[in-house]
Amino acid sequence: MAKLGLHKQIVGDLSLPDSSPFAKLLGSYIQSKSLLDIRRLHVRIIKSNFASETFILNRLIDAYGRCGSLEDAGKVFNRMPQRNIFSWNSVISVLTKLGYVDEAAGFFYSMPEHDQCSWNSIISGFAQQDRFGEALFYFVRMHREDFVLNEYSFGSALSACSGLKNIKIGAQIHALIAKTRFFSNVYMGSALVDMYGKCGSVSCGQRAFDDMSERNRVSWNSLITCYEQNGPASAALQVFLRMMDCGIEPDELTYASVVSACASLSAIKSGKQIHARVVKCNKLRDDLVLGNALVDMYAKCNKINEARCIFDRMPVRNVVSETSMVSGYAKVASVRTARLMFAKMMERNIVSWNALIAGYTQNGENEEALRLFRLLKRESVCPTHYTFGNLLNACANLTDLQLGRQAHTHVLKHGFRFQFGEESDIFVGNSLIDMYMKCGSVEDANLVFKTMMERDWVSWNAMIVGYAQNGYGNKALELFKNMLASGGKPDHVTMIGVLCACSHAGLLEDGRHHFSSMSREHGLVPLKDHYTCMVDLLGRAGCLDEAKNLIETMPMKPDVVVWGSLLGACKVHRNIRLGKYVTEKILEIDPSNSGPYVLLSNMYAELGKWGDVVRVRKLMRKRGVIKQPGCSWIEVQGHVSVFMVKDKKHPQRKAIYSVLNALIKQMKRAGYLPDAGDEEAHEELATSAAVG
């Protein structure tokens, strides 16, 4: 009513002493975003004595700009009989707020003179449009031309450093701020913590926070987010507790960051406590960002039912909410439910696709992961590094070299160079190496390794382990030396590859040296897997007693795998005495394991001790131990055929057994005599062939 009365007074009074009533009314119209009222008032101004007054025309430009009418603002500016620096600043402010930063820059260069406001507007405009490099360019020019920098200049510049993740320039700006009165400003302190956090420097962020004489909720939120995004996530929870102790009331951003930290830590207990606090706060219950964080937290903690309850109660959902559910279902091996959720999504992004593809790969449904990738390509969705990582993982799991090479072609088409950066694609190169090594194509893996722009420790490990697994022990050891020479530091995986390489190449002394060097030279405590590798190496070399002593002096309890490695060596070297001892050790751990019985039985058979063979077999039957039948498979023209002992299910079984029978006869005519330990298997094969 007051606004209406003022409007009538202005319309009816043609002899106003000054233009302040017009300015006041324009302010109210800006608040209500009433463009029509501004235009009506503009008509009234034209009929008044203030039609040419620079002050009120500047206010009109600002009003039109704030209501989104760039055209009207431009007309007022162009028709002004006289302009001052505020006129130019008003136009630049309008252009930057509406996103026309290039046009604003054009006006900026046309200005007869600049002031602090002009510079701040242009710096802020570029920063808000994510054109961070240009924002810093104008900031540097402003400083060079000796204009006074204030909290708005510094704030926009720090925002640009955050966007570029440029900690070097950020630190220089921090040094400038330290020389001004803004150093203790809570707004500046919060911006510095935020900048350091986004640049990944937790220590600098913490130091900037500690230097603040006054803190508010934004300051605490910035530090919590800094730890949540960079780690350790546990520190984010500690900062949250300190914030509560200081009496600062959390908001939705605080809770969202802390809940995300709980998700990273799988800290379900803390997550539930924070969820309970959220439920008690009415204004936060329906917040979309916080709801998404809670869904994601429960999903990552494998509490998919709780995640679904929150999801179903959310009044508004978006692609983030739905993607979290798809990822959650996939993680708990409910890939069918994940696929149904994915199919119902109104909007999908590449994160949604990646979540489902990863779910299929992680649950062993590699063929479905590949089909989903083909569907993604048909729908013209642009894959990312994570898409290709999962795709190559699926090819590696299937050991399908042809598909792997096709995937490699897609990787090359997307221009990945395997280097560090804002979105590092090193792991795609590592996935390619792993895939080629698992498919037995060592040369292709080596080519990828050599063409990578940059490498990390995973790259070296993939090559060393791959060489070892494919029987290239000497090459693995040579590459390990190159890794050390280039300054690379080995980890536990590296040493497993090195010890496996020594084992496969029969390099006993090298193996002993590398095993002892783990703790002496590299600061690595040998794990169970390293002991298993050493037992395998010693066993292959015939050092059975040394292998037995190593097992019995292990700092951890030996398992079936390490004893089984020694038992295999006992069979190779026909050491029945030690074989019996090792068998007893294995059966103490796993009485139902058929492997030790079969190996011991075969060892007796090789020595012609048929009575002992019968005794072992009877003992198996008495204890109810069942030998799992052998299984093999072959792929012919894309179709996989699976075979088991005495298998009668294959549609071409008659032809298969006929060929087997012919081969057995041919082998016998050639004078082949099977090992005594394999006699039973040959008898079974002959019987099966006769029946077939």
XYZ file of C-alpha atoms in Angstrom, residues 563 567 570 576-591 593 595-601 603-604 616 619 623:
32
model
C 51.068 -75.449 2.830
C 52.770 -80.153 -0.896
C 56.793 -82.586 -2.396
C 56.669 -88.785 0.560
C 57.885 -88.271 4.142
C 57.450 -84.505 4.081
C 54.340 -84.867 1.911
C 52.562 -86.835 4.665
C 53.534 -84.205 7.246
C 52.262 -81.328 5.064
C 49.025 -83.196 4.284
C 48.305 -83.523 8.006
C 48.907 -79.780 8.467
C 46.488 -78.928 5.657
C 43.807 -81.265 6.968
C 44.078 -79.684 10.420
C 43.067 -76.387 8.797
C 40.552 -77.714 6.247
C 39.489 -81.358 6.817
C 39.696 -80.292 1.291
C 43.324 -81.670 -2.792
C 45.806 -83.015 -0.186
C 44.279 -86.520 -0.324
C 44.538 -86.619 -4.121
C 48.113 -85.319 -4.173
C 49.212 -87.757 -1.466
C 47.474 -90.611 -3.288
C 52.598 -89.546 -4.722
C 52.075 -93.094 -3.387
C 44.059 -92.838 1.262
C 40.037 -92.547 4.263
C 35.509 -88.825 6.141
